[in-house]
Short mmCIF file of C-alpha atoms and ligand atoms in Angstrom, two decimals:
data_model
loop_
_atom_site.label_atom_id
_atom_site.label_comp_id
_atom_site.label_asym_id
_atom_site.label_seq_id
_atom_site.Cartn_x
_atom_site.Cartn_y
_atom_site.Cartn_z
CA MET R 1 80.62 121.35 96.95
CA GLU R 2 78.38 120.84 99.95
CA ARG R 3 79.29 117.54 101.59
CA ILE R 4 76.85 115.10 103.15
CA TYR R 5 78.15 112.88 105.96
CA LEU R 6 76.17 109.67 106.35
CA ASP R 7 78.78 107.65 108.23
CA HIS R 8 78.03 108.47 111.86
CA ASN R 9 78.42 104.81 112.89
CA ALA R 10 82.10 105.03 111.89
CA THR R 11 82.60 108.16 113.96
CA THR R 12 80.70 111.30 114.88
CA PRO R 13 82.05 114.84 114.78
CA VAL R 14 82.83 116.21 118.26
CA ASP R 15 79.93 118.36 119.45
CA PRO R 16 81.12 121.99 119.93
CA ARG R 17 79.82 121.89 123.52
CA VAL R 18 81.94 118.78 124.17
CA PHE R 19 84.92 120.51 122.57
CA ASP R 20 84.58 123.45 124.99
CA VAL R 21 84.50 121.14 128.02
CA MET R 22 87.61 119.35 126.74
CA ALA R 23 89.46 122.61 126.08
CA THR R 24 88.80 123.70 129.67
CA ALA R 25 90.10 120.36 130.98
CA LEU R 26 93.23 120.58 128.80
CA ARG R 27 93.95 124.12 129.97
CA SER R 28 93.45 123.22 133.63
CA GLY R 29 96.01 120.40 133.64
CA GLY R 30 96.75 118.34 136.76
CA ASN R 31 97.16 114.61 137.40
CA PRO R 32 94.09 113.18 139.15
CA SER R 33 96.39 111.13 141.43
CA SER R 34 98.18 114.25 142.76
CA LEU R 35 97.15 115.51 146.17
CA HIS R 36 97.55 119.24 145.48
CA ALA R 37 94.85 121.56 144.17
CA PHE R 38 95.76 120.99 140.50
CA GLY R 39 95.42 117.23 140.97
CA GLN R 40 92.17 117.54 142.88
CA GLY R 41 90.71 119.68 140.11
CA ALA R 42 91.53 116.98 137.58
CA ARG R 43 90.12 114.33 139.94
CA ALA R 44 86.84 116.26 140.20
CA THR R 45 86.65 116.45 136.39
CA VAL R 46 87.09 112.68 136.09
CA GLU R 47 84.58 111.89 138.85
CA ASN R 48 81.96 114.26 137.44
CA ALA R 49 82.31 112.53 134.07
CA ARG R 50 81.96 109.15 135.78
CA GLN R 51 78.64 110.29 137.25
CA ASP R 52 77.42 111.46 133.84
CA VAL R 53 78.35 108.19 132.12
CA ALA R 54 76.78 106.16 134.94
CA ALA R 55 73.57 108.20 134.67
CA LEU R 56 73.36 107.58 130.91
CA ILE R 57 73.33 103.77 131.36
CA GLY R 58 71.60 103.44 134.77
CA ALA R 59 74.78 102.34 136.60
CA THR R 60 76.40 103.62 139.76
CA PRO R 61 79.59 105.69 139.28
CA ALA R 62 81.69 102.98 140.99
CA GLU R 63 80.65 100.56 138.25
CA VAL R 64 82.18 102.70 135.45
CA VAL R 65 85.81 102.10 134.35
CA PHE R 66 87.30 104.52 131.83
CA THR R 67 89.24 102.96 128.95
CA GLY R 68 91.20 104.06 125.88
CA SER R 69 88.48 102.99 123.40
CA GLY R 70 85.44 100.80 122.86
CA THR R 71 87.85 98.14 121.63
CA GLU R 72 89.77 98.24 124.90
CA ALA R 73 86.53 97.99 126.88
CA ASP R 74 85.49 94.90 124.88
CA ASN R 75 88.92 93.29 125.30
CA MET R 76 89.00 94.11 129.00
CA ALA R 77 85.66 92.42 129.56
CA ILE R 78 86.20 89.31 127.42
CA LEU R 79 89.76 88.60 128.55
CA GLY R 80 89.34 89.88 132.10
CA LEU R 81 86.16 87.93 132.88
CA ALA R 82 87.41 84.70 131.29
CA ALA R 83 90.64 84.93 133.29
CA MET R 84 88.66 84.79 136.54
CA ALA R 85 86.28 81.99 135.49
CA GLN R 86 86.15 78.73 137.44
CA PRO R 87 88.46 76.05 135.98
CA SER R 88 85.38 73.98 135.04
CA ARG R 89 84.12 76.77 132.77
CA ARG R 90 86.28 76.75 129.65
CA LYS R 91 83.81 77.81 126.96
CA VAL R 92 82.90 81.23 125.57
CA VAL R 93 79.95 81.81 123.28
CA VAL R 94 79.93 84.85 120.96
CA SER R 95 77.45 85.84 118.28
CA VAL R 96 78.45 85.73 114.61
CA ILE R 97 77.57 89.43 114.18
CA GLU R 98 79.95 90.77 116.86
CA HIS R 99 82.40 93.56 116.05
CA HIS R 100 86.05 92.53 115.58
CA ALA R 101 86.80 94.04 119.01
CA VAL R 102 84.82 91.18 120.56
CA ALA R 103 85.45 88.45 117.99
CA ALA R 104 89.23 88.90 118.01
CA ALA R 105 89.38 88.99 121.82
CA ALA R 106 87.45 85.70 121.87
CA GLU R 107 89.99 84.29 119.38
CA VAL R 108 92.74 85.09 121.88
CA LEU R 109 90.86 82.99 124.44
CA GLY R 110 90.68 80.24 121.83
CA GLU R 111 94.47 80.30 121.58
CA SER R 112 94.76 79.92 125.35
CA GLY R 113 92.66 76.78 125.73
CA PHE R 114 89.07 78.03 125.73
CA GLU R 115 86.55 76.56 123.35
CA VAL R 116 84.98 79.40 121.35
CA GLN R 117 81.49 78.79 120.00
CA THR R 118 79.59 81.02 117.59
CA VAL R 119 75.87 81.74 117.80
CA ARG R 120 74.04 82.02 114.47
CA ALA R 121 71.98 85.00 113.33
CA GLY R 122 68.87 84.95 111.18
CA GLN R 123 68.40 86.75 107.84
CA ASP R 124 66.72 89.49 109.87
CA GLY R 125 70.05 90.21 111.59
CA VAL R 126 68.90 89.00 115.02
CA VAL R 127 70.92 86.40 116.97
CA ASP R 128 69.26 83.01 117.07
CA LEU R 129 68.15 82.40 120.67
CA ALA R 130 67.38 78.71 120.05
CA ASP R 131 70.96 78.24 118.83
CA LEU R 132 72.23 80.10 121.90
CA ARG R 133 70.15 77.90 124.19
CA ALA R 134 71.64 74.80 122.54
CA LEU R 135 75.22 76.07 122.98
CA VAL R 136 75.26 77.45 126.52
CA ASP R 137 75.87 74.90 129.26
CA GLU R 138 77.53 74.48 132.67
CA ARG R 139 80.96 74.74 131.03
CA THR R 140 80.23 78.19 129.59
CA ALA R 141 82.12 81.00 131.31
CA LEU R 142 80.90 83.88 129.21
CA VAL R 143 78.40 84.86 126.53
CA ALA R 144 78.93 87.97 124.37
CA VAL R 145 76.09 89.50 122.38
CA MET R 146 76.06 93.12 121.27
CA LEU R 147 73.19 95.53 121.93
CA ALA R 148 72.95 97.08 118.44
CA ASN R 149 74.82 95.90 115.38
CA ASN R 150 77.11 98.49 113.79
CA GLU R 151 76.29 97.49 110.19
CA THR R 152 72.54 96.82 110.22
CA GLY R 153 71.56 98.76 113.35
CA VAL R 154 69.45 95.79 114.48
CA ILE R 155 68.86 95.74 118.25
CA GLN R 156 69.54 92.36 119.83
CA PRO R 157 67.37 90.58 122.46
CA VAL R 158 70.00 91.02 125.18
CA ALA R 159 67.65 90.56 128.17
CA GLU R 160 66.65 87.15 126.74
CA VAL R 161 70.33 86.30 126.17
CA VAL R 162 70.97 87.06 129.85
CA GLU R 163 68.10 84.82 130.92
CA ILE R 164 69.53 81.89 128.92
CA ALA R 165 73.08 82.48 130.21
CA ARG R 166 71.95 82.79 133.84
CA GLN R 167 70.17 79.45 133.75
CA LYS R 168 73.62 77.87 133.26
CA GLY R 169 75.51 80.30 135.51
CA ALA R 170 77.39 82.06 132.68
CA LEU R 171 78.35 85.75 132.63
CA VAL R 172 77.23 88.12 129.84
CA HIS R 173 79.26 90.84 128.15
CA CYS R 174 77.41 93.27 125.93
CA ASP R 175 79.05 95.52 123.34
CA GLY R 176 76.93 98.63 123.69
CA VAL R 177 79.14 100.82 121.50
CA GLN R 178 76.56 101.51 118.76
CA ALA R 179 73.56 101.69 121.09
CA THR R 180 74.81 103.96 123.87
CA GLY R 181 73.94 107.59 123.23
CA LYS R 182 71.47 106.62 120.47
CA ILE R 183 68.77 104.77 122.41
CA PRO R 184 68.03 104.56 126.16
CA VAL R 185 70.29 101.93 127.76
CA ASP R 186 69.66 100.55 131.26
CA VAL R 187 72.24 98.03 132.41
CA ASN R 188 70.03 96.78 135.24
CA ALA R 189 67.02 96.19 132.99
CA LEU R 190 69.30 94.27 130.61
CA GLY R 191 70.81 92.31 133.52
CA ILE R 192 74.28 92.11 131.91
CA ASP R 193 77.60 91.91 133.78
CA THR R 194 79.62 94.26 131.56
CA LEU R 195 78.80 96.84 128.86
CA ALA R 196 81.30 98.54 126.53
CA LEU R 197 80.76 102.06 125.19
CA SER R 198 82.79 104.53 123.15
CA ALA R 199 82.72 108.35 123.20
CA HIS R 200 83.29 108.94 119.48
CA LYS R 201 80.06 107.17 118.53
CA PHE R 202 78.00 109.88 120.26
CA TYR R 203 79.76 113.19 119.60
CA GLY R 204 82.59 112.73 122.09
CA PRO R 205 86.28 112.40 121.20
CA GLN R 206 88.00 109.38 119.66
CA GLY R 207 90.28 107.31 121.87
CA VAL R 208 88.20 107.15 125.03
CA GLY R 209 85.55 104.69 126.15
CA ALA R 210 84.21 103.02 129.25
CA LEU R 211 83.31 99.62 130.58
CA TYR R 212 80.39 99.15 132.95
CA VAL R 213 81.34 96.40 135.38
CA LYS R 214 78.45 95.25 137.58
CA HIS R 215 79.19 95.65 141.29
CA GLY R 216 80.94 92.56 142.71
CA THR R 217 82.12 91.20 139.32
CA ARG R 218 85.50 89.48 139.37
CA MET R 219 87.57 90.70 136.42
CA LYS R 220 91.33 90.53 135.87
CA ALA R 221 92.96 93.81 134.78
CA LEU R 222 94.56 93.98 131.31
CA LEU R 223 96.89 96.88 132.08
CA ARG R 224 99.15 96.80 135.13
CA GLY R 225 100.83 99.71 136.84
CA GLY R 226 99.35 102.27 139.20
CA PRO R 227 96.10 101.80 141.13
CA GLN R 228 93.98 104.01 138.84
CA GLU R 229 90.36 103.09 138.17
CA ARG R 230 90.23 101.04 141.41
CA ASN R 231 92.97 98.77 140.06
CA ARG R 232 90.88 97.89 137.02
CA ARG R 233 92.88 99.97 134.49
CA ALA R 234 96.35 101.28 135.27
CA GLY R 235 97.68 104.47 133.67
CA THR R 236 97.17 108.19 134.19
CA GLU R 237 93.64 109.02 133.14
CA ASN R 238 92.97 110.79 129.82
CA VAL R 239 91.38 113.68 131.72
CA ALA R 240 90.32 115.80 128.74
CA GLY R 241 89.03 112.75 126.86
CA ILE R 242 87.10 111.57 129.90
CA ALA R 243 85.68 115.08 130.40
CA GLY R 244 84.57 114.94 126.74
CA LEU R 245 82.96 111.52 127.23
CA GLY R 246 81.12 112.84 130.31
CA ALA R 247 79.87 115.91 128.44
CA ALA R 248 78.76 113.78 125.49
CA ALA R 249 76.91 111.44 127.88
CA ARG R 250 75.13 114.38 129.53
CA LEU R 251 74.06 115.79 126.16
CA ALA R 252 72.94 112.39 124.86
CA ALA R 253 70.83 111.76 127.97
CA ALA R 254 68.99 115.02 127.36
CA GLU R 255 68.72 114.73 123.56
CA ILE R 256 68.06 111.03 122.82
CA PRO R 257 64.24 111.40 122.75
CA THR R 258 64.06 114.34 120.32
CA GLU R 259 67.11 113.54 118.21
CA GLY R 260 66.15 109.87 118.04
CA GLN R 261 62.72 110.78 116.64
CA ARG R 262 64.19 113.23 114.14
CA LEU R 263 66.75 110.72 112.87
CA GLU R 264 64.21 107.92 112.64
CA ARG R 265 61.95 110.13 110.51
CA LEU R 266 64.86 111.03 108.19
CA ARG R 267 66.20 107.45 108.07
CA ASP R 268 62.75 106.09 107.20
CA ALA R 269 62.33 108.72 104.48
CA LEU R 270 65.75 107.84 103.03
CA GLU R 271 64.85 104.16 103.12
CA VAL R 272 61.61 104.72 101.20
CA LEU R 273 63.49 106.56 98.46
CA LEU R 274 66.38 104.09 98.27
CA LEU R 275 64.18 100.99 98.30
CA ALA R 276 62.34 102.39 95.29
CA LEU R 277 65.57 102.16 93.27
CA PRO R 278 65.93 99.08 91.03
CA GLY R 279 67.26 95.95 92.78
CA ALA R 280 67.33 97.55 96.24
CA GLU R 281 66.72 95.43 99.35
CA ARG R 282 67.08 96.25 103.03
CA ASN R 283 69.36 94.19 105.26
CA GLY R 284 68.12 93.70 108.81
CA SER R 285 64.64 94.12 110.23
CA GLY R 286 62.78 94.41 113.51
CA PRO R 287 63.76 97.01 116.11
CA ARG R 288 66.78 99.07 115.00
CA ILE R 289 68.71 102.07 116.28
CA PRO R 290 67.05 105.11 114.70
CA ASN R 291 69.96 106.40 112.59
CA THR R 292 71.01 103.33 110.57
CA THR R 293 69.95 101.58 107.41
CA ASN R 294 71.80 98.97 105.37
CA ILE R 295 70.69 98.46 101.78
CA SER R 296 71.90 96.17 99.01
CA PHE R 297 71.75 97.12 95.34
CA ASP R 298 71.57 93.95 93.30
CA GLY R 299 74.46 93.43 90.91
CA ALA R 300 76.33 96.53 92.12
CA GLU R 301 79.83 96.62 93.66
CA ALA R 302 79.51 98.44 96.98
CA GLU R 303 83.06 99.85 96.80
CA SER R 304 82.42 101.40 93.38
CA LEU R 305 79.20 102.95 94.63
CA LEU R 306 80.99 104.29 97.72
CA MET R 307 83.73 105.90 95.59
CA ALA R 308 81.23 107.43 93.17
CA LEU R 309 79.17 108.81 96.07
CA ASP R 310 82.34 110.20 97.64
CA LEU R 311 83.19 112.01 94.41
CA ALA R 312 79.74 113.57 94.59
CA GLY R 313 80.45 114.65 98.20
CA ILE R 314 78.41 111.98 99.97
CA ALA R 315 80.12 109.80 102.61
CA VAL R 316 78.69 106.35 103.32
CA SER R 317 80.21 103.01 104.28
CA THR R 318 80.32 99.46 102.99
CA GLY R 319 80.16 98.02 106.50
CA ALA R 320 82.45 98.22 109.50
CA ALA R 321 85.02 100.97 108.95
CA CYS R 322 87.90 98.64 109.71
CA ALA R 323 86.58 96.18 107.10
CA ALA R 324 86.39 98.90 104.46
CA GLY R 325 89.45 98.91 102.23
CA ALA R 326 90.13 95.26 103.06
CA VAL R 327 89.15 92.70 100.45
CA SER R 328 86.98 90.64 102.79
CA SER R 329 83.25 91.34 102.62
CA SER R 330 81.11 91.98 105.66
CA HIS R 331 81.19 89.06 108.12
CA VAL R 332 77.96 90.39 109.59
CA LEU R 333 75.96 90.13 106.36
CA ARG R 334 77.60 86.80 105.55
CA GLY R 335 76.71 85.66 109.06
CA MET R 336 73.08 86.51 108.26
CA HIS R 337 73.35 84.07 105.32
CA LEU R 338 72.57 86.70 102.72
CA PRO R 339 73.47 85.76 99.14
CA THR R 340 76.98 86.87 98.05
CA ARG R 341 75.56 89.26 95.45
CA ARG R 342 73.60 91.00 98.16
CA VAL R 343 76.58 91.19 100.52
CA GLN R 344 78.81 92.63 97.79
CA GLY R 345 76.30 95.31 96.85
CA SER R 346 75.51 96.58 100.35
CA LEU R 347 75.90 100.11 101.65
CA ARG R 348 75.43 101.42 105.18
CA PHE R 349 73.89 104.86 105.66
CA SER R 350 74.20 106.19 109.21
CA LEU R 351 72.62 109.54 110.00
CA GLY R 352 73.40 111.92 112.84
CA HIS R 353 73.48 115.50 114.12
CA ALA R 354 74.90 116.71 110.80
CA THR R 355 72.01 115.27 108.75
CA ARG R 356 69.55 117.82 107.36
CA ASP R 357 66.17 117.20 105.69
CA ALA R 358 67.52 118.21 102.27
CA ASP R 359 70.29 115.57 102.47
CA ILE R 360 67.74 112.79 102.08
CA PRO R 361 66.34 113.47 98.57
CA ARG R 362 69.79 114.62 97.43
CA THR R 363 71.41 111.32 98.47
CA ALA R 364 68.72 109.24 96.76
CA GLU R 365 68.93 111.35 93.60
CA VAL R 366 72.73 111.06 93.35
CA LEU R 367 72.70 107.34 94.04
CA ALA R 368 69.98 106.79 91.41
CA GLU R 369 72.20 108.51 88.81
CA ILE R 370 75.25 106.48 89.87
CA LEU R 371 73.36 103.18 89.71
CA GLU R 372 72.03 104.02 86.27
CA ARG R 373 75.53 104.87 85.03
CA HIS R 374 77.04 101.70 86.51
CA ARG R 375 74.31 99.52 85.03
CA ALA R 376 74.74 101.11 81.59
CA VAL R 377 78.50 100.37 81.74
CA ALA R 378 77.89 96.79 82.92
CA HIS R 379 75.36 96.31 80.11
CA SER R 380 77.70 97.65 77.43
CA ARG R 381 80.39 95.14 78.57
CA ARG R 382 78.09 92.13 78.06
N1 LIG B 1 82.08 97.75 118.90
C1 LIG B 1 81.28 98.21 117.92
C2 LIG B 1 79.93 97.62 117.72
C3 LIG B 1 81.73 99.24 117.08
O1 LIG B 1 80.95 99.69 116.11
C4 LIG B 1 83.02 99.78 117.31
C5 LIG B 1 83.56 100.83 116.42
O2 LIG B 1 83.34 100.83 115.22
C6 LIG B 1 83.80 99.27 118.36
C7 LIG B 1 83.29 98.25 119.13
C8 LIG B 1 85.17 99.79 118.65
O3 LIG B 1 85.12 101.04 119.29
P1 LIG B 1 86.41 102.00 119.22
O4 LIG B 1 86.44 102.58 117.83
O5 LIG B 1 86.16 103.04 120.27
O6 LIG B 1 87.59 101.17 119.52
#
């Protein structure tokens, strides 16, 4: 059976060119902190990757801190920035559609005396700027709004968020994990203080990410030990992983324009076919990353659809990967105030390098058959 992978927002396969760079780094060995030639070779690998990541997001290399994941980058920013906030600033404001990596880190701040406030999102999947404006004040230390949502793909008005936060002197963290490598990202144009990214969302390896930290930003380190990463993140660097992240960043920088257009064409074609199915509705509108669509099928159980699609060789998702398998439904779609029926029947299709033209009609065809079968069963039970 030929399999179709439409879950690139969960993780992307490692690009063979990235794999080769990583294999070379693994074979070379060396600790970047060692002064001998082996160590200096590893150091050069890490610093070259830092340049490539910086170039992808418009930062300077000194502003890039390598981490063990996107989750770690989000935690580092939220906890590290709040720890250095003035005593008069004891509030953090996060959007309702944030990934658990941000939401759970904010909860930790809540347990340590910060007031955590949540910004609403509209039915279109965009954070409500009027609500944000009402929440942010002189007591706000930090605002966190993501760049692109992992479930709907909707791109958030981050530059406007920064403007609102700045008026009250608050910092802004942006989870750029689903945007980086898919659309052009320029940290200076956005005006944010920190940006999280993760290699495995753009054809790099799992278990390595980075945090952009704007020059001059005061941030407490999460991990203590050696002086690696300019004292921002202790621990011997994951040299091969970092080399892979750098290679993935270089490839993405070169390929975003063409691959973005190709994926948008395929995603739009898939959407036309899926929205023609009975009871189908799209979740999220306005500007979106080019590879993602989230569609609800009225009256259907998303998990059953996912399993039936999987049996037919097609991999999709019911929302955030870490939410899948758990009983709770998507907090993102609930946060958008979509009716429960719509939340329960929603599937995320995320395209990528592996997606071919023929996958589009095939996916729609298989899903149409599955929906028909499920509806016939539901009808016979009435
Ligand atoms: N933030 C967003 C928006 C994500 O989609 C993910 C991964 O699904 C993460 C953070 C966490 O990244 P990682 O898997 O590298 O920990």
